[in-house]
Structure formats: C-alpha cells, structure tokens
Coordinates of C-alpha atoms (C1' of nucleotides) in Angstrom, one line a residue:
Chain A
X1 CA 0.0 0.0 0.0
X2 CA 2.9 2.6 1.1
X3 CA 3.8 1.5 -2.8
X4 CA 0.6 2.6 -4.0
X5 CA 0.8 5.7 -2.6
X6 CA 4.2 6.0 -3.6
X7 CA 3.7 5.5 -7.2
X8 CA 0.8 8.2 -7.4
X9 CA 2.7 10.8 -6.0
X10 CA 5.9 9.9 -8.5
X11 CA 3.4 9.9 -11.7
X12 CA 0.3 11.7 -11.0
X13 CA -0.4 12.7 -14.4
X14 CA 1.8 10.0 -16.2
X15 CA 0.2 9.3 -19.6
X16 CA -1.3 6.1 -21.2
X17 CA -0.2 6.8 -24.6
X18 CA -0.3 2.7 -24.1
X19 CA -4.4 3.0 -24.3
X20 CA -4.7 6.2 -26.2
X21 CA -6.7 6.3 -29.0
X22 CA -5.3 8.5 -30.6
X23 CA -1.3 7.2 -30.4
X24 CA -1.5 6.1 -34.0
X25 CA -2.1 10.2 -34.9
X26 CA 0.2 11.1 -32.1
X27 CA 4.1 10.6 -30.7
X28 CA 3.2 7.4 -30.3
X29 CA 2.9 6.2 -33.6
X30 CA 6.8 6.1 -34.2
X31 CA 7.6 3.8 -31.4
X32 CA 8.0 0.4 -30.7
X33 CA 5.9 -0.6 -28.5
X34 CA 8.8 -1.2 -25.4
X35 CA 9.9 2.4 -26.4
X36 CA 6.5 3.6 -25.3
X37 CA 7.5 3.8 -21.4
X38 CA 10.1 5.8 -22.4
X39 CA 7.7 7.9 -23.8
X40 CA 5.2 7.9 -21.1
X41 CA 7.9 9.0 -18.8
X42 CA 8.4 12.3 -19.8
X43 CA 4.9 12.9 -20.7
X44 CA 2.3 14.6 -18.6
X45 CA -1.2 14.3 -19.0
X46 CA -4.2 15.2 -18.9
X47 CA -4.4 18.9 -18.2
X48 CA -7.4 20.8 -18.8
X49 CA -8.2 24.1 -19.7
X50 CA -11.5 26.1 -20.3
X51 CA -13.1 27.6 -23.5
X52 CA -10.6 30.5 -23.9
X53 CA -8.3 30.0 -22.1
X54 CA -4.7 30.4 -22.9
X55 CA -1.8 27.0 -23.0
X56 CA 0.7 29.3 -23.7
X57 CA 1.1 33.1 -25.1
X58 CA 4.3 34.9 -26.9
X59 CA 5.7 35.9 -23.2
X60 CA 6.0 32.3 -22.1
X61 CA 9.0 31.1 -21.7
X62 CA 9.2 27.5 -23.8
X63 CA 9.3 24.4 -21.8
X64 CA 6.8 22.2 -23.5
X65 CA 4.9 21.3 -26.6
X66 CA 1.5 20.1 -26.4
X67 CA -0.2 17.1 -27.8
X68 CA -4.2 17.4 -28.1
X69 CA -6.1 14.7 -26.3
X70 CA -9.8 15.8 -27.1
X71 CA -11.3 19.4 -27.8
X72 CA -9.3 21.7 -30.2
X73 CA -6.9 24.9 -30.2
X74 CA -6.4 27.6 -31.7
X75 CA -2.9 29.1 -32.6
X76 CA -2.3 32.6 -33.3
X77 CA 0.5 35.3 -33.4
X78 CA -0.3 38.6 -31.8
X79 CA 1.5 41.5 -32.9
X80 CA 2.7 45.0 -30.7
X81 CA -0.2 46.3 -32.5
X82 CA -2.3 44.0 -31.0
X83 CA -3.4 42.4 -34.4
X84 CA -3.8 38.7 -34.4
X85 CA -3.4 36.3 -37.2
X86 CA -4.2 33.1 -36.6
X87 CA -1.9 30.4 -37.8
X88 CA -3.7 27.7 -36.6
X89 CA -6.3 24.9 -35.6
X90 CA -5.3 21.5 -33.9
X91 CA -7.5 19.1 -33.4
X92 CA -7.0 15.5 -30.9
X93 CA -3.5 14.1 -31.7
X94 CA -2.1 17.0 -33.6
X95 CA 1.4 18.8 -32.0
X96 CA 1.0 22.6 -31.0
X97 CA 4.2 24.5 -30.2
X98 CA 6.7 23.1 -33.0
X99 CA 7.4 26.7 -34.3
X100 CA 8.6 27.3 -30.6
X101 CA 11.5 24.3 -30.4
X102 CA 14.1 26.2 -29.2
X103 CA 12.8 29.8 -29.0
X104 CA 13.4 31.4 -25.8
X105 CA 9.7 32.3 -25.4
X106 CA 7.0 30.8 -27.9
X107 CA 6.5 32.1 -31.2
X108 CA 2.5 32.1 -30.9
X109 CA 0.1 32.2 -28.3
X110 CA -2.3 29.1 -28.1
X111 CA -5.9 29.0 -26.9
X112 CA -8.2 26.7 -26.2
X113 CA -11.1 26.7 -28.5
X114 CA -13.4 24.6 -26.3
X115 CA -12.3 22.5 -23.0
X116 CA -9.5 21.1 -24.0
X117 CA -6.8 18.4 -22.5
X118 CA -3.5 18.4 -23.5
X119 CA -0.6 15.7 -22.7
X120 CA 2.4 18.0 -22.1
X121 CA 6.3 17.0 -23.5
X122 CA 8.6 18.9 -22.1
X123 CA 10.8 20.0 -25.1
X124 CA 14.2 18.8 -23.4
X125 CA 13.3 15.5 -22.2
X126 CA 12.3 15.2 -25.6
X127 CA 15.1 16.2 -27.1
X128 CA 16.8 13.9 -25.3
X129 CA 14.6 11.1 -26.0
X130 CA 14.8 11.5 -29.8
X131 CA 18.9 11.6 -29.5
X132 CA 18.2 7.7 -28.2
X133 CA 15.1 6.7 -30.1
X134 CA 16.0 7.1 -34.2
X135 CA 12.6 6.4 -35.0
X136 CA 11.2 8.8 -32.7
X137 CA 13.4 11.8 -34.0
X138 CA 12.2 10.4 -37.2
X139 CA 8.5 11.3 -36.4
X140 CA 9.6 14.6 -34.9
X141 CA 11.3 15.9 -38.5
X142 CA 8.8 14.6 -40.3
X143 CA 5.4 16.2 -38.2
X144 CA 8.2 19.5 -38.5
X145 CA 8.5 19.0 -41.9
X146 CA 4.7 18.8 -42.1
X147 CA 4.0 21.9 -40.5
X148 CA 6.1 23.6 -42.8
X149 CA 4.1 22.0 -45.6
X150 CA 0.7 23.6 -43.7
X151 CA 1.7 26.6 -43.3
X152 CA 3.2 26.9 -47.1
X153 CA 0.0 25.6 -48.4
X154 CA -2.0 28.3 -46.1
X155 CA 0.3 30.9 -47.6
X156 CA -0.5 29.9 -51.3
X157 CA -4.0 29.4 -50.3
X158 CA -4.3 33.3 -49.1
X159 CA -2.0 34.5 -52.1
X160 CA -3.7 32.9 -54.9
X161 CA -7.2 31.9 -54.2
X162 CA -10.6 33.7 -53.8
X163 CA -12.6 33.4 -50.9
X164 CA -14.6 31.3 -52.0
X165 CA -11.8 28.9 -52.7
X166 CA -10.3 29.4 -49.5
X167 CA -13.4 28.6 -47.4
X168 CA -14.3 25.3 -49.3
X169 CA -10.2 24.4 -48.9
X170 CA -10.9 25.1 -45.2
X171 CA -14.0 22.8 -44.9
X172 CA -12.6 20.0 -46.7
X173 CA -9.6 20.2 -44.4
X174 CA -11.7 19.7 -41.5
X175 CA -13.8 17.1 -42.8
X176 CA -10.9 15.0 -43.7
X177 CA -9.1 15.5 -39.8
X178 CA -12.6 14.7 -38.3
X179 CA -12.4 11.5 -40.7
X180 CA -9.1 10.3 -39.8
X181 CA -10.3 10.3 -36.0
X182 CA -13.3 8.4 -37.0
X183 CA -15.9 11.0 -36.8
X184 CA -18.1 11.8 -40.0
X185 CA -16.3 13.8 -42.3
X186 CA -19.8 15.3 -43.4
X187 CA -21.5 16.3 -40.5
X188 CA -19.5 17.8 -38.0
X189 CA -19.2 21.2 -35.7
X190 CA -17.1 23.9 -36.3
X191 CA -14.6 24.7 -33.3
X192 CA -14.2 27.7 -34.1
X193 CA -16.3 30.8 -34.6
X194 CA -16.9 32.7 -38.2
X195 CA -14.2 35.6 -37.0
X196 CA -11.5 33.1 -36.2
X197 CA -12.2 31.5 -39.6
X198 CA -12.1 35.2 -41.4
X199 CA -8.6 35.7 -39.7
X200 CA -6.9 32.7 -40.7
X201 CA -7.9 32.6 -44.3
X202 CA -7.1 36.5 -44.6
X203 CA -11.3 37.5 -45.2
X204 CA -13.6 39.5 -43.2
X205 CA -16.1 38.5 -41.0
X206 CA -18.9 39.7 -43.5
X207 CA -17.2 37.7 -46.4
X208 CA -17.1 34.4 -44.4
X209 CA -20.2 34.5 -43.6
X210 CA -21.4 35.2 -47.4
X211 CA -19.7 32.6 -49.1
X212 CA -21.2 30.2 -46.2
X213 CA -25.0 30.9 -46.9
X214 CA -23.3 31.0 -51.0
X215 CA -22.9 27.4 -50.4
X216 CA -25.7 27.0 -48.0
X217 CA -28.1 28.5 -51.4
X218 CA -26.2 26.2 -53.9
X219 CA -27.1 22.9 -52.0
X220 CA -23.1 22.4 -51.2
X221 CA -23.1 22.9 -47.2
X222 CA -26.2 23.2 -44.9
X223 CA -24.8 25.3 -42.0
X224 CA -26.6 26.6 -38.7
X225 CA -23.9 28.9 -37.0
X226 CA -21.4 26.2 -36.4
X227 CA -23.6 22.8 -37.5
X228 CA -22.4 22.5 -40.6
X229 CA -22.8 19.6 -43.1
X230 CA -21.1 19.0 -46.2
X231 CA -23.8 18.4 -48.3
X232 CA -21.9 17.4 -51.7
X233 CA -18.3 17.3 -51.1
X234 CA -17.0 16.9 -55.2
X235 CA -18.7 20.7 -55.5
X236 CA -16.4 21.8 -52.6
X237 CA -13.5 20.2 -54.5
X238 CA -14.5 21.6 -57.9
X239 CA -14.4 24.8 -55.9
X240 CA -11.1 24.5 -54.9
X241 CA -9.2 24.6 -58.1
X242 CA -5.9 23.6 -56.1
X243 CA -6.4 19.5 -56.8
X244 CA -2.9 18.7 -54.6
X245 CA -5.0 19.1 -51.5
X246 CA -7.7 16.8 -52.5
X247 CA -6.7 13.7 -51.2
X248 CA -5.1 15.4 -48.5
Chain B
X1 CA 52.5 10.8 -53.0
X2 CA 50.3 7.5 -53.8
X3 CA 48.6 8.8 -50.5
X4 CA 47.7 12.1 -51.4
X5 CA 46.0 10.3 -54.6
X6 CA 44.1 8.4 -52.6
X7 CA 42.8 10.5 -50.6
X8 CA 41.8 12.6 -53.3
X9 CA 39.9 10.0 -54.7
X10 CA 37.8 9.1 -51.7
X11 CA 36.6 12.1 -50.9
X12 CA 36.7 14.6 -54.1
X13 CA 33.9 16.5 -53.0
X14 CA 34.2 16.5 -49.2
X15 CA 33.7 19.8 -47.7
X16 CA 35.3 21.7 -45.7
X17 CA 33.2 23.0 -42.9
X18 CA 36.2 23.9 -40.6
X19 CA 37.1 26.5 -43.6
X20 CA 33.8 27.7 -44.4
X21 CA 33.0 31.6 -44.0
X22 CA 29.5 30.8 -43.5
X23 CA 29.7 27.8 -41.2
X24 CA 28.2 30.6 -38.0
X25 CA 25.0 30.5 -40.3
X26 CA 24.7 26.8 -41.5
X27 CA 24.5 24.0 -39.6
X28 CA 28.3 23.7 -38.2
X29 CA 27.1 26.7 -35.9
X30 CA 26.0 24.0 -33.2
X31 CA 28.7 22.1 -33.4
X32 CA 32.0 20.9 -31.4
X33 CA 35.5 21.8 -33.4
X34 CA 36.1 17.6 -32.9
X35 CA 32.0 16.8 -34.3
X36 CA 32.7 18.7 -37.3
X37 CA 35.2 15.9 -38.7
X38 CA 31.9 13.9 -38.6
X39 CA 29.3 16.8 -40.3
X40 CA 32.0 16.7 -43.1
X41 CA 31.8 12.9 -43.6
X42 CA 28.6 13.4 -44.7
X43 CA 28.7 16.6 -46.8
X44 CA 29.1 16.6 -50.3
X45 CA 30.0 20.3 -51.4
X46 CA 30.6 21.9 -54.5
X47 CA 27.8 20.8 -56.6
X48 CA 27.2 24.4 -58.8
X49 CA 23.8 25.0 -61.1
X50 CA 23.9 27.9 -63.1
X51 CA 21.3 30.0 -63.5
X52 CA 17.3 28.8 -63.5
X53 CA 18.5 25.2 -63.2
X54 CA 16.5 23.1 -60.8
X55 CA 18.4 21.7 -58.0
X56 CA 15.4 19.5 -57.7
X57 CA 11.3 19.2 -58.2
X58 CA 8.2 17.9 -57.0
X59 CA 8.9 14.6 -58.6
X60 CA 12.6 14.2 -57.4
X61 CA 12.8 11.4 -54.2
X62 CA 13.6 13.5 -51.0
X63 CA 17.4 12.1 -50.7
X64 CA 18.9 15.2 -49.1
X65 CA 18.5 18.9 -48.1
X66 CA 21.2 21.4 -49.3
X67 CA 22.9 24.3 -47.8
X68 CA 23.3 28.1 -50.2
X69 CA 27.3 27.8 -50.3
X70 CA 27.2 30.8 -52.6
X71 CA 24.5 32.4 -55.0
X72 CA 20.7 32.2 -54.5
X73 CA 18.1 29.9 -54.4
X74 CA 14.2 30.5 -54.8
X75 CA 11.7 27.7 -53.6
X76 CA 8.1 27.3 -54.8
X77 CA 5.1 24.8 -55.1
X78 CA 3.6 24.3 -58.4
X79 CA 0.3 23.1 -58.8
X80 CA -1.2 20.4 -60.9
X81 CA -2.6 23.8 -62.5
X82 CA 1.3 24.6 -63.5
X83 CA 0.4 27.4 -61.6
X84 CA 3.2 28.4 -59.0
X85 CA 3.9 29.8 -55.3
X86 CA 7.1 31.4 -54.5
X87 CA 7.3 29.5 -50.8
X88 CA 10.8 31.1 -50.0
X89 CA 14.2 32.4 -51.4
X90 CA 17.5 31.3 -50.1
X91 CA 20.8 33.2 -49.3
X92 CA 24.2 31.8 -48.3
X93 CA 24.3 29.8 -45.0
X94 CA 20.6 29.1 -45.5
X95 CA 19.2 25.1 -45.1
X96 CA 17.2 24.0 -48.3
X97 CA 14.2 21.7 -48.3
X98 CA 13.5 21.3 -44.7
X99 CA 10.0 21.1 -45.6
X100 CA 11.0 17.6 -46.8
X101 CA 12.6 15.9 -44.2
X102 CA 11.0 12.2 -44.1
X103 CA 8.7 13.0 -47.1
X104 CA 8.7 10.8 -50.1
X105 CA 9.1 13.4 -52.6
X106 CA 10.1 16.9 -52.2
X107 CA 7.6 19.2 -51.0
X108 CA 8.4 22.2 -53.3
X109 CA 10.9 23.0 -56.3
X110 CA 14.0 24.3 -55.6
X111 CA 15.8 26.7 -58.8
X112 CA 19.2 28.1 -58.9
X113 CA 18.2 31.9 -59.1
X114 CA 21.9 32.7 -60.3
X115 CA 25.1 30.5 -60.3
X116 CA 25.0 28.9 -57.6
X117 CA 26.7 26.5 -55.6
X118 CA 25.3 24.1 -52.7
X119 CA 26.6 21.8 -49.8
X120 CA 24.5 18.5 -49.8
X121 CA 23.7 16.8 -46.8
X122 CA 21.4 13.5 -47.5
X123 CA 19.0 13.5 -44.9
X124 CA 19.6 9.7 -43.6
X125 CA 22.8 10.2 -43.2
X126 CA 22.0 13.5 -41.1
X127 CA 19.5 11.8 -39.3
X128 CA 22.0 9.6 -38.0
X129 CA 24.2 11.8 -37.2
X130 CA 22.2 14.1 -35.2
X131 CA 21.1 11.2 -33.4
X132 CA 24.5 10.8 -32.1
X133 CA 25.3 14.9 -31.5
X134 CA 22.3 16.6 -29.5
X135 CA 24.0 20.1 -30.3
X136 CA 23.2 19.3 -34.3
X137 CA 19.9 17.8 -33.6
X138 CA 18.9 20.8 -31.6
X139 CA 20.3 22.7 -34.0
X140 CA 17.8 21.0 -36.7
X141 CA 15.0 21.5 -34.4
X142 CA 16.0 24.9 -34.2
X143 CA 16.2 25.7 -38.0
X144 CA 13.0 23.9 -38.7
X145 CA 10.9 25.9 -36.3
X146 CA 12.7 28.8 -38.0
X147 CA 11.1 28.1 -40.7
X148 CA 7.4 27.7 -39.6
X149 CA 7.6 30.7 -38.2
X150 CA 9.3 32.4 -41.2
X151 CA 6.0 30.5 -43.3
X152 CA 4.0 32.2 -40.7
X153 CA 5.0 35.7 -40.5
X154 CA 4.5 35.1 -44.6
X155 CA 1.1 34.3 -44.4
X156 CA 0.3 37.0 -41.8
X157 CA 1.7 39.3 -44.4
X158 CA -0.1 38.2 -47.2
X159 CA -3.6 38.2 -44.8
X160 CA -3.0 41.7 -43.2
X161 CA -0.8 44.1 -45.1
X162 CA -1.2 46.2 -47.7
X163 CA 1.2 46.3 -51.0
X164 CA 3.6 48.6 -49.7
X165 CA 3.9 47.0 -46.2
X166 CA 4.6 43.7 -48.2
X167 CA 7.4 45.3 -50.2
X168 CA 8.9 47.1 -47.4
X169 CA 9.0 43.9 -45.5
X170 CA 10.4 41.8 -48.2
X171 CA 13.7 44.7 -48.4
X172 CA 13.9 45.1 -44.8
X173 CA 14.4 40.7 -44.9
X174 CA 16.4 40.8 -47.4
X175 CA 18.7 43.9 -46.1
X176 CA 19.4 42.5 -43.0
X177 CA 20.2 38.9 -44.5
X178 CA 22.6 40.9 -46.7
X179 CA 23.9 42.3 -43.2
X180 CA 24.6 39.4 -41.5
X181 CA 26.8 37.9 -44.6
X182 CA 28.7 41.1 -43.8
X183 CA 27.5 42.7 -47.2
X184 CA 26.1 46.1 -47.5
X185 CA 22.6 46.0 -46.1
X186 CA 21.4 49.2 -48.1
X187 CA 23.0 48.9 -51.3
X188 CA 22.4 45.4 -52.9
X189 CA 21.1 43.3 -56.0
X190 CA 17.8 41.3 -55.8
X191 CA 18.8 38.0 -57.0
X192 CA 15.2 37.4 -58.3
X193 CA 12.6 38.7 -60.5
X194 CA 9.7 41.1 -60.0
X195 CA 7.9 38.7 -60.8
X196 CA 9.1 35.9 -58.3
X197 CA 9.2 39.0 -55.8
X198 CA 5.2 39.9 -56.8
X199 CA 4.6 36.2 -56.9
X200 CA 6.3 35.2 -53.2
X201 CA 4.6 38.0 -52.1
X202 CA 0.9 37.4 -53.4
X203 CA 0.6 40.4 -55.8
X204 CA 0.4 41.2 -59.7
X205 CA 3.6 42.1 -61.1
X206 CA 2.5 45.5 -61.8
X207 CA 2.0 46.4 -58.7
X208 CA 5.4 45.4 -57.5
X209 CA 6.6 48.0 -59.8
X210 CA 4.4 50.6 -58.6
X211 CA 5.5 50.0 -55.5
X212 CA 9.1 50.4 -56.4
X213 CA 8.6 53.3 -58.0
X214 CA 6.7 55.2 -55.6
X215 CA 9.3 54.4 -52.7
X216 CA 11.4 55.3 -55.3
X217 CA 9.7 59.2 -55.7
X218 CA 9.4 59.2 -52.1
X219 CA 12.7 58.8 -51.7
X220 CA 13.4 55.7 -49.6
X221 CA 15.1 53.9 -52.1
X222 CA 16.5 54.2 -55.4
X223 CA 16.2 50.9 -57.8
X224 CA 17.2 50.5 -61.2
X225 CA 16.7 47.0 -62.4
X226 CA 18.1 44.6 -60.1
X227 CA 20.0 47.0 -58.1
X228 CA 18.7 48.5 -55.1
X229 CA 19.8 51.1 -52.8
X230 CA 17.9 51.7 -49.2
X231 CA 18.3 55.3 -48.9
X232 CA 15.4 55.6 -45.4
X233 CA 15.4 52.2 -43.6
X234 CA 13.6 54.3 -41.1
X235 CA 11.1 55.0 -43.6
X236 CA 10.7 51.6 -45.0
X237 CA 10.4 50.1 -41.0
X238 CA 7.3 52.7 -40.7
X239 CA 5.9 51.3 -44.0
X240 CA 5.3 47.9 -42.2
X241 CA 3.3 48.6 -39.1
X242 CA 4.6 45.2 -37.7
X243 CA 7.4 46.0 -35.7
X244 CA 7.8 42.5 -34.7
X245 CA 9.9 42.3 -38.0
X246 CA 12.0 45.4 -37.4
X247 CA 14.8 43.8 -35.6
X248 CA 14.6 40.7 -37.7
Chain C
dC1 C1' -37.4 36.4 -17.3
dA2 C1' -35.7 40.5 -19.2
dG3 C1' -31.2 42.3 -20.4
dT4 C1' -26.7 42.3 -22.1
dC5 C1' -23.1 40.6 -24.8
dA6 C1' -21.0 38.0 -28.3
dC7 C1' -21.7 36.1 -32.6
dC8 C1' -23.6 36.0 -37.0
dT9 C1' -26.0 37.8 -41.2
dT10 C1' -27.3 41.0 -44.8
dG11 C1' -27.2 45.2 -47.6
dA12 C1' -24.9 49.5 -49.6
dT13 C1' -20.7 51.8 -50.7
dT14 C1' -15.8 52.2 -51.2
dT15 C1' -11.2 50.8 -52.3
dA16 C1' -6.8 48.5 -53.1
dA17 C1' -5.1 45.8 -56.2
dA18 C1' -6.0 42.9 -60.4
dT19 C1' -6.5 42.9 -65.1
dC20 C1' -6.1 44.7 -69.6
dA21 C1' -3.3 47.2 -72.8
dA22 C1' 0.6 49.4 -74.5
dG23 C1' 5.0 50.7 -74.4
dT24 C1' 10.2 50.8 -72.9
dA25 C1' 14.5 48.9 -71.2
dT26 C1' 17.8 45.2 -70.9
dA27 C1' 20.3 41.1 -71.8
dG28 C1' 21.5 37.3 -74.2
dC29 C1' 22.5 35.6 -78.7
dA30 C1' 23.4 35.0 -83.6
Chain D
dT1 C1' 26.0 44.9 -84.1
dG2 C1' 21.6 44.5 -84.4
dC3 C1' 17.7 41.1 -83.1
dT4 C1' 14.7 38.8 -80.3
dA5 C1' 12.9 37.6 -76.0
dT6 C1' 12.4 38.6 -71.5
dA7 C1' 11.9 41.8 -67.9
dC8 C1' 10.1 45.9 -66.4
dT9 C1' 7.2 50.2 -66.3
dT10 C1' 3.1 53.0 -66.9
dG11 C1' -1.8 54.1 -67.6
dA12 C1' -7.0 53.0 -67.9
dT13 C1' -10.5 50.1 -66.3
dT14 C1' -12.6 46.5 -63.6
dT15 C1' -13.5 43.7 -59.7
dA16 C1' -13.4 41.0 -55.5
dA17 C1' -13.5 41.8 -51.1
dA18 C1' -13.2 45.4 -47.4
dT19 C1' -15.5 48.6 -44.9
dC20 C1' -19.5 50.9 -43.1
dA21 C1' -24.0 50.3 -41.2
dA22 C1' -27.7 48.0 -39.3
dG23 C1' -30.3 44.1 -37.7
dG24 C1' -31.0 39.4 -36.1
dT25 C1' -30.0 35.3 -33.1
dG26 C1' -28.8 32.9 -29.3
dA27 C1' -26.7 32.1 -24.7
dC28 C1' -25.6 33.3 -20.3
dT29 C1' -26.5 36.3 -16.2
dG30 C1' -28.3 38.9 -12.5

DNA sequence: CAGTCACCTTGATTTAAATCAAGTATAGCA
DNA sequence: TGCTATACTTGATTTAAATCAAGGTGACTG
C-alpha cells in the first residue's frame, strides 16, 4: 500500500499513450511498443483548460509542446499592434508548439477553443529522447516538416485563391481531420467561430459568412452557426481549383 | 605521394566546414570543433547549377537537403494547375528543403536563381548523425521551427498588409540577410525577379513595380533593375506597421 | 425572465489591387 | 551589331472583397 501511494505521487499525471486512441495520430505512432514507457515517462497528461483559455502566449518562456487529447486549439500570433493572425487549428493528436523548439519564449500564443486536454512533452526530455530513439526523432522531423508543408499551403491558399476557394479548402480540411479520427467527415461542428475562420484565411467577417450561406443557397453545405454539413463534397473540390490538396 | 592520390579520390567532393565563412549560419554553428570531422563525412560540397536550373522538383525522391554555399536559391510549389507559389528564397548559409525531411518526394521545387553552388547533406545520413550529436539535432530543431515561423509571418503578411507593407517587409528581410553575410545591407542586387518577388509576395507584377517606383519618388530607395539602394530604412520600418519584424 | 453581450447575417458603398493594354528597357545571342 | 525575348514600367478600367452600417440570433446572467 505505502507502494501505492508512492507511485501516485511519483506519476500523478503519467500518460497512457499505451491505451490512447489517438497514439497512431500522435508521438506514439513512431515507437516500438517497449519504447512507449520511455515515452510515457516524460509525458504529462491530462491537463485541462476552459473555453478561452490560454496553453501558452508569446511571453511564455518554452518548456513544453502540447499534444491534443480531445477538444481543439487555436494558434495565433499577436502583434505590438495587437493584431492577431491566426496560424492555426489543432485538433485530438495533432502537436501545438513546433514553431517554438528552441525559441526562448513561444513564437505564438495558443488557446483553447473549447475544453481542452492536452498531454504535455517537455521540449528537453524530448530532445533527449529522440537523441536515443532514431525512430522517434524520425516522427519529430517529419510532423516538423509537415507543418512547414501547412503553413506553405495556407500561404498559397491566401495568395492565390478567392474566398470562395479558400473557405471550401478550409471545410474540406476539417472534414478529412474529423475523418481520420473516426468522426463523420460530413457532418461535423465547427470549433471555431466565423471571426477566427475570417482571420486565418485573410477574409472578413462579412465575407465568411457570405460565401457560407453561397454554399448553403447552392445545395453544397447546410450550416446553422457552427452545425455545418457538407452536403456534396466533389462541388467543394470543384471549388477548390488547387487538386494537390484533395486527397489530403 | 600514392597517399595524397588516394585521398583525393575518396573524398573529391568533401567539404570543408572547418574552412567555411559561413559555417556561423549553417548547420556547423552548433557544433564541437572535434564533431565537425563527422558533419563533413557526410557533406558533399561543390555541386554548382547555373542560373534557372533546378536543384530539384516535386517529382525528385527527397534524398537530401542542401545548404546556399554561394548564389541564390528560390523555392516554390507548383500546382497540378502549372500554376506556382514562391514559398521562399534562399541566401548563403541558409538550409534547403526542410520542408521535406522524411517526405517521399520533395515538397516544393527548388531553382538556382543565379550561379549557384550548394553543400548536400542527405538526410539519412544527417538523421543519423544528429542522433548521435544533441547540439546538431537541436540545432535542426531549431532551424526547422525557424522556418514555420518564417512560413508564418508570410502568411500573416499576405492576410494583413497592404502592397507597400509587403514590399517594405520583403527589403527590410532581405537587407538585414545581406547584413549578416557582412554585405552592404542598403545597397544590394535582388537575385530574383519582379515577378518571383510579386509572386512570393501574393501580388500582380504590376504592382510590384508601382511599388518600387513610388518608394522610389518618395525617396526611400533608389532601384534600377536589379539593383537597389535603401536610402530611409527608417522609412521603410514605418511602411510595415509590424514592428515584430524590425529587428529581424 | 428580461437584459446584455458575443456572434452572426445582410445590404450599400468604397477601395486596393488585379487585369487589360501598351509601351520601354535590358540582356543574351546569332 | 543588331535582333529577339524577357523583364520591367506606366496608364486606364474593372472587380473582389473590405468597410461601413444595421439588424437578427442565441446564450448566459443577474
């Protein structure tokens, strides 16, 4: 029993990533499965934050990135100015913070869009981690790599395409990250209100909320504030002329 | 004399890092004077494209990423469309295609923007190795969140800021790049188009050239062709209203 | 249960930059 | 040395989306 106790106060918050559904969309997915504890070590789970409320902002000092367990955040980068543009939306096993590997403070400010847990990886364990697990740094260059890949496509996406394009590029996005956690890809609920949408594809307010009753008057989406359902998904693909991020 | 013929058969093309004036920008930075035997075990050097030759494509296998040793590189994404998005340009020192680490193919297209001549490192090998040195691995880490954030502040510009601020930006980059290769920062030549320059930058080429010439009538710079002079940085650092990117 | 606030929608007008349409330099090449 | 192609500039017109302005909707709150 004095065991008991002891190993709850050693690893309160110790992860599962053993039982975790989402460890094939995760960390996880690189490791052998007696590499995991090694994994679990350094992570820490299960912390919880409120609608709005802030994982990290651009005065933080990095210590951690941040592995979505279940609700979603938001990423953004906030200027002197005080003008935000919003860089990003993470859903359950998707990696917030890999612009901020070693920054002294992070390069964005992170929000929670709805309650949200996070499993937390300190950035230094991790680093050492990956020095011993090939496979693991593997999966880090290669999610690093990916983000650059995003973030390239969201710049091409707000230098080249209308609004209309942008918005059906956006949808189909989502649909096919709700898919790959086994929810329907079709009829889903936006985490995220119209303004945070407007941001992050360089559009207004007004404009977002156009093209959505566009679609809504086409038959393409049905949408009832943030209900929405893709109604016929090759239309939203016509729309986006961009065919690379079809399949994506 | 048989030795010195040997070893300038095995390793022909073996760089010198120890040597290299740029090895404080590239990835040598992070490294131990007794590692950097190992870095140059790996690195091929020398490799020179002339001008508008494509150090590689969207169809090439990823086998490694390549440092600027001297010249220019620009990187873009072309579309099944043909049509293309300037996604970065490269200056001495700087790491090529680390938005294809652990991809099958290479993420973008890479073109010589002048004669230029590039350090290879394939990216198993430099997996390997920083495996084995956690000062290059961080330094990797480092880089690569480097360049999300760069992708970020681009797509911030593109969302928020006006033609001018775009411009501006773009010289104040470019300037201070020049700087730091110890190279005048206000009197240099763009190594690319006004078109790659309207293109990276999400606008039409004629507007680039309005652009130019109005700073030019207002007196911040002079241009003629390729050749620019900076005559206000001040003037150009009140043009973008982000002063996150002053000190860049 | 009314009141407030945040979020969303719709319409009218304005605007920055694209597009269209000529030119004019510049550089590479025969 | 001139020729052609490419790069760049300038002006006139159009346009997609921003801005301005006003309501509507829904959710939480005292």
């Amino acid at each position: 029993m004095a065991q008991a106790i002891r190993l709850h106060q050693v690893s309160p918050l110790k992860a599962s990533c053993h039982q975790c559904s989402l460890s094939n969309l995760c960390l996880p997915l690189a490791i052998e499965e007696n590499d995991l504890d090694r994994l679990e070590d350094i992570v820490q789970q299960g912390k919880i934050y409120n609608r709005g409320e802030h994982i990290f902002d651009q005065s933080t000092p990095v210590r951690s990135c941040f592995a979505v367990k279940s609700g979603s955040i938001k990423t953004s980068i906030i200027t002197e100015g005080g003008e935000e543009q919003v860089t990003g939306f993470f859903m359950p096993g998707e990696l917030v913070g890999l612009d901020s590997m070693s920054s002294e403070n992070y390069a964005c400010t992170a929000k929670a869009l709805e309650r949200t847990s996070v499993c937390e990886f300190p950035v230094d364990r991790l680093e050492e981690l990956t020095g011993k697990l090939p496979e693991l740094q593997h999966h880090m260059y290669h999610l690093m790599s990916q983000e650059i890949q995003n973030s390239h496509q969201l710049a091409m996406l707000l230098s080249k395409n209308t609004a209309e394009e942008r918005i059906a590029a956006l949808l189909l996005s989502l649909s096919s990250r709700f898919r790959r956690r086994r929810m329907s890809a079709t009829n889903f609920s936006l985490p995220m209100a119209r303004n945070d949408i407007a941001n992050f594809l360089g559009l207004a307010v007004e404009t977002v909320s156009r093209v959505f009753t566009r679609f809504q008057n086409q038959g393409i989406i049905r949408a009832r504030g943030r209900e929405v359902e893709l109604l016929d998904v090759e239309a939203l693909q016509m729309v986006t002329r961009d065919f690379a991020r079809q399949g994506q």
